[in-house]
XYZ file of C-alpha atoms in Angstrom:
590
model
C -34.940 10.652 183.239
C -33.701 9.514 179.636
C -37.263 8.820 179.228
C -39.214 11.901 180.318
C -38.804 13.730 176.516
C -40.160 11.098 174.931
C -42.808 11.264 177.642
C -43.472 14.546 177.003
C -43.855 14.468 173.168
C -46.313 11.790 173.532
C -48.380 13.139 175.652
C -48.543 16.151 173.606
C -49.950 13.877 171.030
C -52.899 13.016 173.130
C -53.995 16.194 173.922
C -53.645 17.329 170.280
C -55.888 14.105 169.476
C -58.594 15.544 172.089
C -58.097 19.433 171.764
C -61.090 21.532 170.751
C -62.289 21.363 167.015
C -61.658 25.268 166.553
C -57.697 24.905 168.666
C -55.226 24.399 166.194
C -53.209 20.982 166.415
C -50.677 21.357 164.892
C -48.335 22.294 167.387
C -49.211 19.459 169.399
C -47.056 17.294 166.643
C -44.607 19.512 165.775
C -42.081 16.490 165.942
C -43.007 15.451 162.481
C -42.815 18.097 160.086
C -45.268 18.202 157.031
C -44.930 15.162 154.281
C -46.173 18.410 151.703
C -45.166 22.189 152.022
C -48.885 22.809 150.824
C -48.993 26.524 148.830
C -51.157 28.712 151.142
C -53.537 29.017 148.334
C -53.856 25.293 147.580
C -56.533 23.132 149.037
C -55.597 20.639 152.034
C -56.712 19.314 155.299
C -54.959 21.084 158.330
C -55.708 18.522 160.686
C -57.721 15.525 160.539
C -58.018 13.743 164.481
C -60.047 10.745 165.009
C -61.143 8.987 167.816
C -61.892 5.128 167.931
C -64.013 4.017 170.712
C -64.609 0.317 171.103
C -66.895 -1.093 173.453
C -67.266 -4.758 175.353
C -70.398 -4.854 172.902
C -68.213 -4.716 169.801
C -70.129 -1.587 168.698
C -67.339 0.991 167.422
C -68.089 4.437 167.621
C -66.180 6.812 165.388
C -64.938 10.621 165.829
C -63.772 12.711 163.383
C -62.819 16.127 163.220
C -61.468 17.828 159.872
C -60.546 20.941 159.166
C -60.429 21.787 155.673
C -58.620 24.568 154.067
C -60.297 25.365 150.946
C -57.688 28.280 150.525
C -58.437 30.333 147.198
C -60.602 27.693 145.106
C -63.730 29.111 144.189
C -67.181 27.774 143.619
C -66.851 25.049 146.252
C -69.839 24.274 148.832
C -68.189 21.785 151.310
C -66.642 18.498 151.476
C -67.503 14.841 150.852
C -66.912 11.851 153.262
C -66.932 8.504 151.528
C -66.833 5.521 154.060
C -66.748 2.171 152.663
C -68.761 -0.447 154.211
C -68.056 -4.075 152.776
C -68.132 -6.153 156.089
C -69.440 -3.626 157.937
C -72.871 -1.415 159.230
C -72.750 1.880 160.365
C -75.674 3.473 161.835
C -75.967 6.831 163.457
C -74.686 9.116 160.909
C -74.163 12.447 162.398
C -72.183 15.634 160.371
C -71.967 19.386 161.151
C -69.990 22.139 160.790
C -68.572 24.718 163.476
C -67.631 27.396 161.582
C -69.405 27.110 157.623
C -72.766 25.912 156.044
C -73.762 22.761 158.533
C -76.492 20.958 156.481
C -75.557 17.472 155.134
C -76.763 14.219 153.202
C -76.084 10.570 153.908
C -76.548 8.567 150.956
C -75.715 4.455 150.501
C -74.311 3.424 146.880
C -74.092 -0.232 147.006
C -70.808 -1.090 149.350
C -70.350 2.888 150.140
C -71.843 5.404 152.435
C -71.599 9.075 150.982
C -71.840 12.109 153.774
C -71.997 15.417 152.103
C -71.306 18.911 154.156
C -72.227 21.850 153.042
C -75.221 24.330 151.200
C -75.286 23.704 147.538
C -76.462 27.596 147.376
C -73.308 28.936 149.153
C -69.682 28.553 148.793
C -66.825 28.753 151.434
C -62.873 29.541 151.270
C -60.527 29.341 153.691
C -60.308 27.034 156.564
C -63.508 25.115 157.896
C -64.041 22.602 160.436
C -66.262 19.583 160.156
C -67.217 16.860 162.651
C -68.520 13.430 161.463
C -70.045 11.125 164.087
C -71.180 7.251 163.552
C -71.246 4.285 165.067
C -69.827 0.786 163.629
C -71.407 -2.515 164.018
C -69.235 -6.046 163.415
C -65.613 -3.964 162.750
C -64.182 -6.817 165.215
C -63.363 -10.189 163.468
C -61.619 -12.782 165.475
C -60.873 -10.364 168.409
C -58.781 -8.102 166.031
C -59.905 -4.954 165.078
C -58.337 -3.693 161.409
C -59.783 -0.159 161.000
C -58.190 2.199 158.426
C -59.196 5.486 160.351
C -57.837 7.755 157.662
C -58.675 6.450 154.171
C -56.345 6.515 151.417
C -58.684 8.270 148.839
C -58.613 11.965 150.233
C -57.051 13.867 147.079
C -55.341 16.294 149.062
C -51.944 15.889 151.979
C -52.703 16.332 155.475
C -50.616 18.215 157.522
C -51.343 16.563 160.754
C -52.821 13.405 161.236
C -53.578 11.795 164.486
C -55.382 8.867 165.912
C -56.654 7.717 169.197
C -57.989 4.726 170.205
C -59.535 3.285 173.268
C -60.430 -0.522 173.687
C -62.336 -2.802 176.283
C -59.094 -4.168 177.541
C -55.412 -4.193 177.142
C -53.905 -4.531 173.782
C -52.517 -7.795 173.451
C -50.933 -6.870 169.889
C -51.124 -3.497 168.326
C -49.978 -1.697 165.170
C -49.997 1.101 162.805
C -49.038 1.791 159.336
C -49.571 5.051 157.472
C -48.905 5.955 153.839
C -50.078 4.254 150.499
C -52.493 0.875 150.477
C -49.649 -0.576 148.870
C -46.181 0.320 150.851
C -47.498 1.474 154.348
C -44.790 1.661 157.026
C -45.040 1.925 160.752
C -46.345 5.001 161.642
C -43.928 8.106 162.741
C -45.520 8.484 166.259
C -47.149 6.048 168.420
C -47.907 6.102 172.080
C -49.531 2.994 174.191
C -50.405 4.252 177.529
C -51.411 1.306 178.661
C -54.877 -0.310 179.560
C -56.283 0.172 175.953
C -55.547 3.560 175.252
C -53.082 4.526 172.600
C -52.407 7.283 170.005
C -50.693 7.991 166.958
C -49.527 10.826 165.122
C -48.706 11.238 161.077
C -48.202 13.823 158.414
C -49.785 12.230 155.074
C -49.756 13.201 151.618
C -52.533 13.109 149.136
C -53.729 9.390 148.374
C -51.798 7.963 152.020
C -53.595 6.774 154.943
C -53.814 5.187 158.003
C -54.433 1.576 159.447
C -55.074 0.310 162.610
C -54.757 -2.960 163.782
C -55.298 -3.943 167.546
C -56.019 -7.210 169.099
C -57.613 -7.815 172.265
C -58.144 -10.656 175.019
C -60.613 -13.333 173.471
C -63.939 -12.997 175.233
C -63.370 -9.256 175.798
C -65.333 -8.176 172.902
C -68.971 -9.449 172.236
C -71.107 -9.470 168.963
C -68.203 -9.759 166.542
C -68.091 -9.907 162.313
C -69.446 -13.153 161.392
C -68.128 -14.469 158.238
C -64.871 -15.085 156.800
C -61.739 -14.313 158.178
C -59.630 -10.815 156.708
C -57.028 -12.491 153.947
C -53.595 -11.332 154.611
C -51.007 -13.327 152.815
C -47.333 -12.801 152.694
C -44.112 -14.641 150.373
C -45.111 -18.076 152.312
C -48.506 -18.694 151.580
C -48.358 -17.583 148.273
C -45.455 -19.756 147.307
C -47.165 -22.641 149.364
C -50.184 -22.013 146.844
C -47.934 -21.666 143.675
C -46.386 -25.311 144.975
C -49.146 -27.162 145.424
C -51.018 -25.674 142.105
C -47.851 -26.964 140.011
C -47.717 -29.934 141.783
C -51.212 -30.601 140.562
C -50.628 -29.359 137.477
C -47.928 -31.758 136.500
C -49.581 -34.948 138.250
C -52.893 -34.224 135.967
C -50.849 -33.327 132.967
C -48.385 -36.482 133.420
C -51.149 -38.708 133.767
C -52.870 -36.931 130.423
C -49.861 -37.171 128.758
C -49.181 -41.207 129.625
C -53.087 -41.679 128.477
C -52.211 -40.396 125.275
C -49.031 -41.812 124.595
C -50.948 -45.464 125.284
C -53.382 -44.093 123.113
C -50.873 -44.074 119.912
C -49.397 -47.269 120.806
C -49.140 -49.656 117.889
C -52.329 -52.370 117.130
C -49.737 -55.209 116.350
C -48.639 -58.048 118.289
C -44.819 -59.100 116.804
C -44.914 -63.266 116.793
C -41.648 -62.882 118.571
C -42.733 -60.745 121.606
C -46.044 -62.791 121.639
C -46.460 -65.768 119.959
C -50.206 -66.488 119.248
C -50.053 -69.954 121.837
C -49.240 -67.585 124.030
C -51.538 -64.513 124.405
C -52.263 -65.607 127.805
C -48.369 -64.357 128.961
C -50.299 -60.010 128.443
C -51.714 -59.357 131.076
C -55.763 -59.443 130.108
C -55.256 -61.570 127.239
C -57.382 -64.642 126.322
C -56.390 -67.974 127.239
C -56.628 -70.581 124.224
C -59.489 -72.895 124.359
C -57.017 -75.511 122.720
C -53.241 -74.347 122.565
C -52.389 -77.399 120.875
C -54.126 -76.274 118.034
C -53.259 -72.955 118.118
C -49.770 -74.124 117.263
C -50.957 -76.749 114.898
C -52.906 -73.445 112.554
C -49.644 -70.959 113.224
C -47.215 -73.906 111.895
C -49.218 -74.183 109.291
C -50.032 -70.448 108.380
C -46.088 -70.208 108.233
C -45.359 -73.604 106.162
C -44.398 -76.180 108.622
C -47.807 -78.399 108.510
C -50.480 -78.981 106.215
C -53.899 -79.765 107.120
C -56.327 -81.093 105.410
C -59.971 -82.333 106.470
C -62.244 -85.031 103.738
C -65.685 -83.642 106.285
C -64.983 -86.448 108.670
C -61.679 -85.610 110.219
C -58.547 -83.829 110.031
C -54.833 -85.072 109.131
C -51.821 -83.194 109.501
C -48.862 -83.577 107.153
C -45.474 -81.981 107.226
C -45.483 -78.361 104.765
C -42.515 -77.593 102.552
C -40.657 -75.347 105.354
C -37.788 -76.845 106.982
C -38.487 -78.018 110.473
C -34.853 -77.598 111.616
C -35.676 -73.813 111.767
C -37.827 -74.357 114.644
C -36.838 -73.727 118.581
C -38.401 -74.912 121.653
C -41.923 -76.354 121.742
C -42.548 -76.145 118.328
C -39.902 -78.360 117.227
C -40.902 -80.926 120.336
C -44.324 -80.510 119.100
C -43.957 -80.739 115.814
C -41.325 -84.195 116.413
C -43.739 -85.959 118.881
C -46.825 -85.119 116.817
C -45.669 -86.963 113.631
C -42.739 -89.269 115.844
C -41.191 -90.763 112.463
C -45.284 -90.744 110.599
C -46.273 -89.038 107.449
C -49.460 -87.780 109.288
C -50.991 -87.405 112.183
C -55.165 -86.959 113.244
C -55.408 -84.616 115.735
C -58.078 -85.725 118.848
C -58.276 -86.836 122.199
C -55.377 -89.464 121.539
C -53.095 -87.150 120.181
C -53.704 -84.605 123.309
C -52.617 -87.137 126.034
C -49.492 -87.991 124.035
C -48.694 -84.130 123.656
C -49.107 -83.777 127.365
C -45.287 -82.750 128.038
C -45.866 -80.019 125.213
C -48.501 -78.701 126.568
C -47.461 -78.270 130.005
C -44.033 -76.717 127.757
C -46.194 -73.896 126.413
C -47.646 -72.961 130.107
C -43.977 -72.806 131.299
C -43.261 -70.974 128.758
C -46.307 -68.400 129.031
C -45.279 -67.749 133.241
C -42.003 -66.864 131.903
C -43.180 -64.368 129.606
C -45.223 -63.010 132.019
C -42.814 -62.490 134.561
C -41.257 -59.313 133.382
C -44.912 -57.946 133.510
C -45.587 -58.459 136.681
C -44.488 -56.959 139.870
C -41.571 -58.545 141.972
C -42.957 -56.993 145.070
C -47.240 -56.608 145.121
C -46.718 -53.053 146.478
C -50.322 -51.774 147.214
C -49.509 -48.316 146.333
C -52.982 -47.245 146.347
C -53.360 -47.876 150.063
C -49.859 -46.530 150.824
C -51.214 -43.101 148.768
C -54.278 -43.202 150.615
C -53.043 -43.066 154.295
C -50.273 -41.156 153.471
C -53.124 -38.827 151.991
C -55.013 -38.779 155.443
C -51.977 -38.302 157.403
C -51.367 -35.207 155.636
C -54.519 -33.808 155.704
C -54.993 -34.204 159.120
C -51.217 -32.052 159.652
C -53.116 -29.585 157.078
C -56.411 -29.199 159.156
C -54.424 -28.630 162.177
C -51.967 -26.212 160.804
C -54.684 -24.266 159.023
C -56.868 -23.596 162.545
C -53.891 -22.883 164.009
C -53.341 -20.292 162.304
C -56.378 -18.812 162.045
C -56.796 -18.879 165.902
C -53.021 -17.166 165.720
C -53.302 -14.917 162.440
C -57.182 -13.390 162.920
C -57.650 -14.678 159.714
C -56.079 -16.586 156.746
C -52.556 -15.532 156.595
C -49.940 -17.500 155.694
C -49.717 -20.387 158.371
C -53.615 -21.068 157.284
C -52.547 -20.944 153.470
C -49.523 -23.481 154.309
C -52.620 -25.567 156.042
C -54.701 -25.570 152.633
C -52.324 -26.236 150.387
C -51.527 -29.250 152.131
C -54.811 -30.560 152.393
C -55.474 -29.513 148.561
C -52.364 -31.396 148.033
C -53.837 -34.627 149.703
C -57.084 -34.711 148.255
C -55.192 -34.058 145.026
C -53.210 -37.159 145.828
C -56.049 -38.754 146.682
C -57.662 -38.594 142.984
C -54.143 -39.505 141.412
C -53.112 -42.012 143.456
C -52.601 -45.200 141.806
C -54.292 -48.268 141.630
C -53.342 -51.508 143.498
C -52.270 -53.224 140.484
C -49.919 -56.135 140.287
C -48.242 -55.153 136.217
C -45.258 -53.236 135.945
C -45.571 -50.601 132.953
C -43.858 -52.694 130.445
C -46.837 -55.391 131.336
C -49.626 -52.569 131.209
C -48.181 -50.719 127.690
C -48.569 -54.782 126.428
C -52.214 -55.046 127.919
C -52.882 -51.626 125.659
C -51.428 -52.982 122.620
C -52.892 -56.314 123.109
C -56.548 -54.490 123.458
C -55.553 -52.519 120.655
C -54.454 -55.311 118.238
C -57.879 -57.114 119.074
C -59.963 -53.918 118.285
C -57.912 -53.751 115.279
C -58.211 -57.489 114.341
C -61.426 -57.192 112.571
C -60.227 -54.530 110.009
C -57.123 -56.907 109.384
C -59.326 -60.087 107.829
C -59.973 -58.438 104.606
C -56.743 -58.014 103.658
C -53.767 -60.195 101.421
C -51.372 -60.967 105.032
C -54.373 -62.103 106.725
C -53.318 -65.944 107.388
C -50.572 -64.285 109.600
C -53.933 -63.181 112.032
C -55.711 -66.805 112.027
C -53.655 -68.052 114.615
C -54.455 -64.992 116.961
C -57.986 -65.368 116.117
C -58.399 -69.181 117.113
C -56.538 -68.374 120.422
C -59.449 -65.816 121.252
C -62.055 -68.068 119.943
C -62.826 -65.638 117.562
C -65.149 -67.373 115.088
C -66.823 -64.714 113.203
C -63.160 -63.736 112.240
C -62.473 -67.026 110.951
C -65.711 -67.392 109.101
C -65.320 -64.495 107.194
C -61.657 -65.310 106.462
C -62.105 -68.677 104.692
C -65.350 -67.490 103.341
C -63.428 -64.616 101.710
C -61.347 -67.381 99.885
C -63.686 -69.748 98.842
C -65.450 -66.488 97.351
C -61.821 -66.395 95.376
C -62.045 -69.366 94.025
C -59.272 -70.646 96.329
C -58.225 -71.924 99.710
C -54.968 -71.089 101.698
C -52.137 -73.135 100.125
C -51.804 -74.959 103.406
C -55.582 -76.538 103.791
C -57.687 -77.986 101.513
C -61.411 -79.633 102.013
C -62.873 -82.604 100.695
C -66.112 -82.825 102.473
C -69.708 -81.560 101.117
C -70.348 -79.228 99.153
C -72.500 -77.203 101.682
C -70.854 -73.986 102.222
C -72.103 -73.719 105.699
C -70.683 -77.329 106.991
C -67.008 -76.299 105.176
C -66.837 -72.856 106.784
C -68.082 -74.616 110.335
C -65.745 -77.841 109.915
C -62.820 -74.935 109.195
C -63.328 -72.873 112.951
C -63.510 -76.154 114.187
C -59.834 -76.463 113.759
C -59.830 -74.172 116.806
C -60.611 -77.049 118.569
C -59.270 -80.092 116.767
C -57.461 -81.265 119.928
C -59.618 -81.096 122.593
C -62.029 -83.977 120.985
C -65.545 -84.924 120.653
C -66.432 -82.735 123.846
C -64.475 -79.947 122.495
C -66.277 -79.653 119.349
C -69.656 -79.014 121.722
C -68.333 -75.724 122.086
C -67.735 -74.820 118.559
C -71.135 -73.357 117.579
C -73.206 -74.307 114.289
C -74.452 -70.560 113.381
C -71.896 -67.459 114.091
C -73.278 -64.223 114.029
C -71.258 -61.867 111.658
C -69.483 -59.369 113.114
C -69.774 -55.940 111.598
C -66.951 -53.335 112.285
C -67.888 -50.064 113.703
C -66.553 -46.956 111.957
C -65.275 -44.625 114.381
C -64.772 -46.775 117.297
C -61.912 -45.702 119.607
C -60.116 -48.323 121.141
C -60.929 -49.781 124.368
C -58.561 -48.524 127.308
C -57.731 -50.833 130.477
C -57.318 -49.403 133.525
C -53.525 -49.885 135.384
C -51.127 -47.285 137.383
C -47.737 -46.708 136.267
C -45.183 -44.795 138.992
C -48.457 -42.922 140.611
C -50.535 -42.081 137.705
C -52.776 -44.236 135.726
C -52.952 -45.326 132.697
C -56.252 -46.371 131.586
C -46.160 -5.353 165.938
C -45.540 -5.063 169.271
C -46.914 -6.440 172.192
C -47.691 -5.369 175.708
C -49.951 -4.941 178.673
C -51.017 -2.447 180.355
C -47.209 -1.171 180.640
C -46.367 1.032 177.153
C -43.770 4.032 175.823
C -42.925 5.601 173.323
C -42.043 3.260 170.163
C -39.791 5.610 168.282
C -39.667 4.333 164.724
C -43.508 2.710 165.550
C -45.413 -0.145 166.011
C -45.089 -3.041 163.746
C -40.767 -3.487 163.218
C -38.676 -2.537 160.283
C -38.944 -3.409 156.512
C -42.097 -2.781 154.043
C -45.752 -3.297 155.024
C -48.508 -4.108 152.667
C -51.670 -2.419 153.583
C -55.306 -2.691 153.207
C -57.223 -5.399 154.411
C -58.732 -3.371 157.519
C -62.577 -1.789 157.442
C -63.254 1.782 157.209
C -60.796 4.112 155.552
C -62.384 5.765 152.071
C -61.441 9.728 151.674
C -63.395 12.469 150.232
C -62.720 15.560 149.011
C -64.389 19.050 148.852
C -67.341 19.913 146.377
């Protein structure tokens, strides 16, 4: 028995939604009273009832009934319907009048569809009653019809709203909000009889509206809204956007960021971090044709030696530096190449004897390199890229999950997305399987750099401190131009002086030669007779290598056919946002 008043009311609300257009409603919902104690002189819509009738075919056909108090204003012929129709196509356009000047005009305007009531020679006052009659084609989407059957654009309240709606099947979620696109709230009155039928009931005030949303059975509706699904997202999807949007943000601008900082890293190679015997200890540096005499020519350059070559051969002498300063395999090379002599001629001979140096300098050049490379080969790259797949696999499944739950992309579909933007993001950044630590790839940038650089370095007064560099890349052209530049002087570096003929080709070709002046007769094959100048290029940028460092590179309520009363309304507590349904618009008199 508790429930029979409830009963009652509702079912009042049902009849008011089908009551005659010239019977007063009104009463019918007493139980809200009026959102707006309208003046009786003021314009505003009495009641406004419409009826939503779906069929199995999808096709929508719409019911509307307004009557429109004009009360004193003068000079006004009728009103104006505006219907928007985005995703939508209505056909059938019907509109009269009961009780005032019946002719009307349908007009499109792009996304709109304008009916105007009334005689442009006449004006009315008072109350009149229209009736506006279409039909709807594609409102469904995803078995969910979103239908704002009182738009929130009518400039004037309503007193009494109300709403009926009859479906192809049982609801299996239904809902309505009322008030302002952007803070609708469940409506005041609802009523679910059960079996598809419901009805609702509102007061609404100038600018407020109302939105349906029903869902029905999948299969029970035919011919639905192709296209994309209605875009409803809440705190989770957008902050799942905003996440994976910074995330991006910061891998693209962390990896721009280390590109540039390798980009200002300094063209110099100190002797201590890597001597010029070995530039094969960076990772992408040359290896030394002849490393012997690579630390013959830097002993020299820094005092220790003195070479001297009469066009036939070369002889090595001690310099005026002390030898005791030296560490390592310089001072076992520099001990064992004289071994109690004045001088020594480099060759062949002199190679096998230096065998235990030379084997010195490669143990020296893997320990060097060890702090470059990685203790562990970890193929990152391929760890990235199936961790990648794995999560946008989870993405694609949680994003048509919820668009099969949601109708549309809400916020389970935007959690989907953003994790497979997030993978294919990863996907672009991941790093490269590379086996250098980022100490070892910052020293294969400088290296490049100081080689780039090298050319611009042979013109100047510290050059000698270069030649060593240069014969460990081969570099001849350097070389060339460097003693050229001093015989051009007048002079020769205090360390080497020639004896041979006077042809300035032979000198500067017996003085790269030095390059090789270990490795022998079949050594010396490879030292050209001819080398091409090299001309620097204004303006060129320094190469970049390609390495990973850390990840980035371098280079409502639900029911069947059972239903009451829902009080408060469909669709819980707390704030709603609306919009997002078809339909709705407003008008206004004329």
């Amino acid at each position: 028995m508790r429930w029979f008043p409830l009963c009652v009311v509702a079912g009042l609300a049902v009849l008011a939604a089908s009551a005659p257009a010239d019977a007063a409603p009104a009463p019918a919902l007493a139980a809200p009273a009026p959102a707006h104690a309208a003046a009786p002189s003021a314009e505003h819509i009495s009641s406004y009832a419409v009826t939503l009738d779906l069929g199995a075919d999808g096709l929508l056909r719409v019911h509307e009934e307004i009557a429109y108090d004009f009360g004193d204003a003068s000079g006004k012929h009728g009103i104006d319907r505006v219907i928007p129709t985005n995703r939508i196509e209505i056909e059938h356009v019907r509109a009269t009048s009961t009780d005032g000047p019946a002719p009307s005009q349908v007009t499109r305007k792009g996304n709109e569809l304008d009916v105007r009531i009334g005689d442009p020679s006449r004006t009315v006052t008072g109350q009149r009653h229209y009736t506006i009659d279409y039909d709807v084609r594609h409102a469904v989407a995803s078995d969910k019809l979103s239908w704002n059957a009182i738009g929130g654009e009518w400039t004037v309240p309503i007193d009494v709203a109300t709403v009926r709606l009859k479906g192809p099947a049982a609801f299996t979620s239904l809902e309505c909000l009322a008030g302002p696109a952007l803070g609708m709230q469940p409506c005041k009155g609802a009523w679910n009889t059960g079996g598809g039928n419901a009805a609702f009931g509102q007061n609404l005030g100038a600018g407020q509206g109302m939105l349906i949303r029903a869902k029905f059975p999948s299969g029970t509706v035919r011919n639905q809204r192709p296209g994309p699904f209605p875009v409803h997202l809440g705190v989770p999807g957008l902050s799942a956007f905003a996440f994976v949007l910074l995330a991006v943000l910061a891998a693209v601008g962390t990896r721009w960021l280390d590109r540039r900082r390798r980009r200002r890293l300094p063209a110099t190679l100190p002797r201590e971090v890597v001597p010029p015997a070995e530039v094969a200890s960076v990772p992408n540096g040359h290896t030394p044709p002849d490393v012997l005499a690579v630390v013959a020519l830097d002993l020299a350059v820094r005092g220790y030696l003195r070479i001297a070559d009469n066009g036939k051969r070369v002889t090595l002498t001690c310099g005026d530096q002390d030898p005791s300063d030296l560490s390592g395999y310089e001072a076992a090379f520099l001990k064992q190449l004289l071994n109690g002599r004045d001088r020594a001629e480099p060759g062949q001979d002199e190679r096998e004897r230096l065998k235990r140096i030379e084997h010195a300098i490669r143990r020296s050049v893997g320990q060097r390199r060890d702090p470059y490379l990685r203790k562990r080969t970890a193929r990152l790259g391929t760890w990235f890229l199936a961790a990648g797949w794995g999560v946008s696999v989870a993405g694609a499944v949680v994003l048509l999950h919820g668009l099969g739950r949601d109708g549309g992309f809400g916020d389970e579909a935007a959690i989907g997305t953003s994790l497979i933007v997030l993978a294919f993001a990863a996907g672009l950044l991941r790093p490269e399987n590379n086996p250098y630590t980022r100490r070892g790839q910052d020293m294969s940038v400088r290296y490049q750099h100081y080689v780039d650089a090298l050319p611009a370095e042979r013109d100047k007064t510290e050059a000698e401190e270069h030649l060593p560099y240069a014969a460990a890349m081969a570099d001849f052209a350097w070389m060339q131009h460097f003693i050229r530049a001093h015989r051009a002087r007048g002079s020769l570096p205090s360390w080497y002086s020639y004896t041979g003929k006077k042809d300035d080709a032979e000198a500067e070709r017996r003085f790269y030669s030095l390059a090789f002046m270990f490795a022998g007769p079949d050594g010396l094959k490879r030292v050209p007779k001819r080398v091409a100048p090299v001309r620097r290029r204004k303006g060129r940028r320094p190469r970049r290598t390609r390495s990973s460092i850390g990840g980035f590179g371098g280079y409502g309520h639900t029911g069947g056919d059972a239903g009451g009363f829902a009080g408060g309304g469909f669709g819980g507590g707390g704030g709603h946002g609306g919009g997002g349904g078809d339909g709705g618009g407003g008008g206004g008199s004329w």
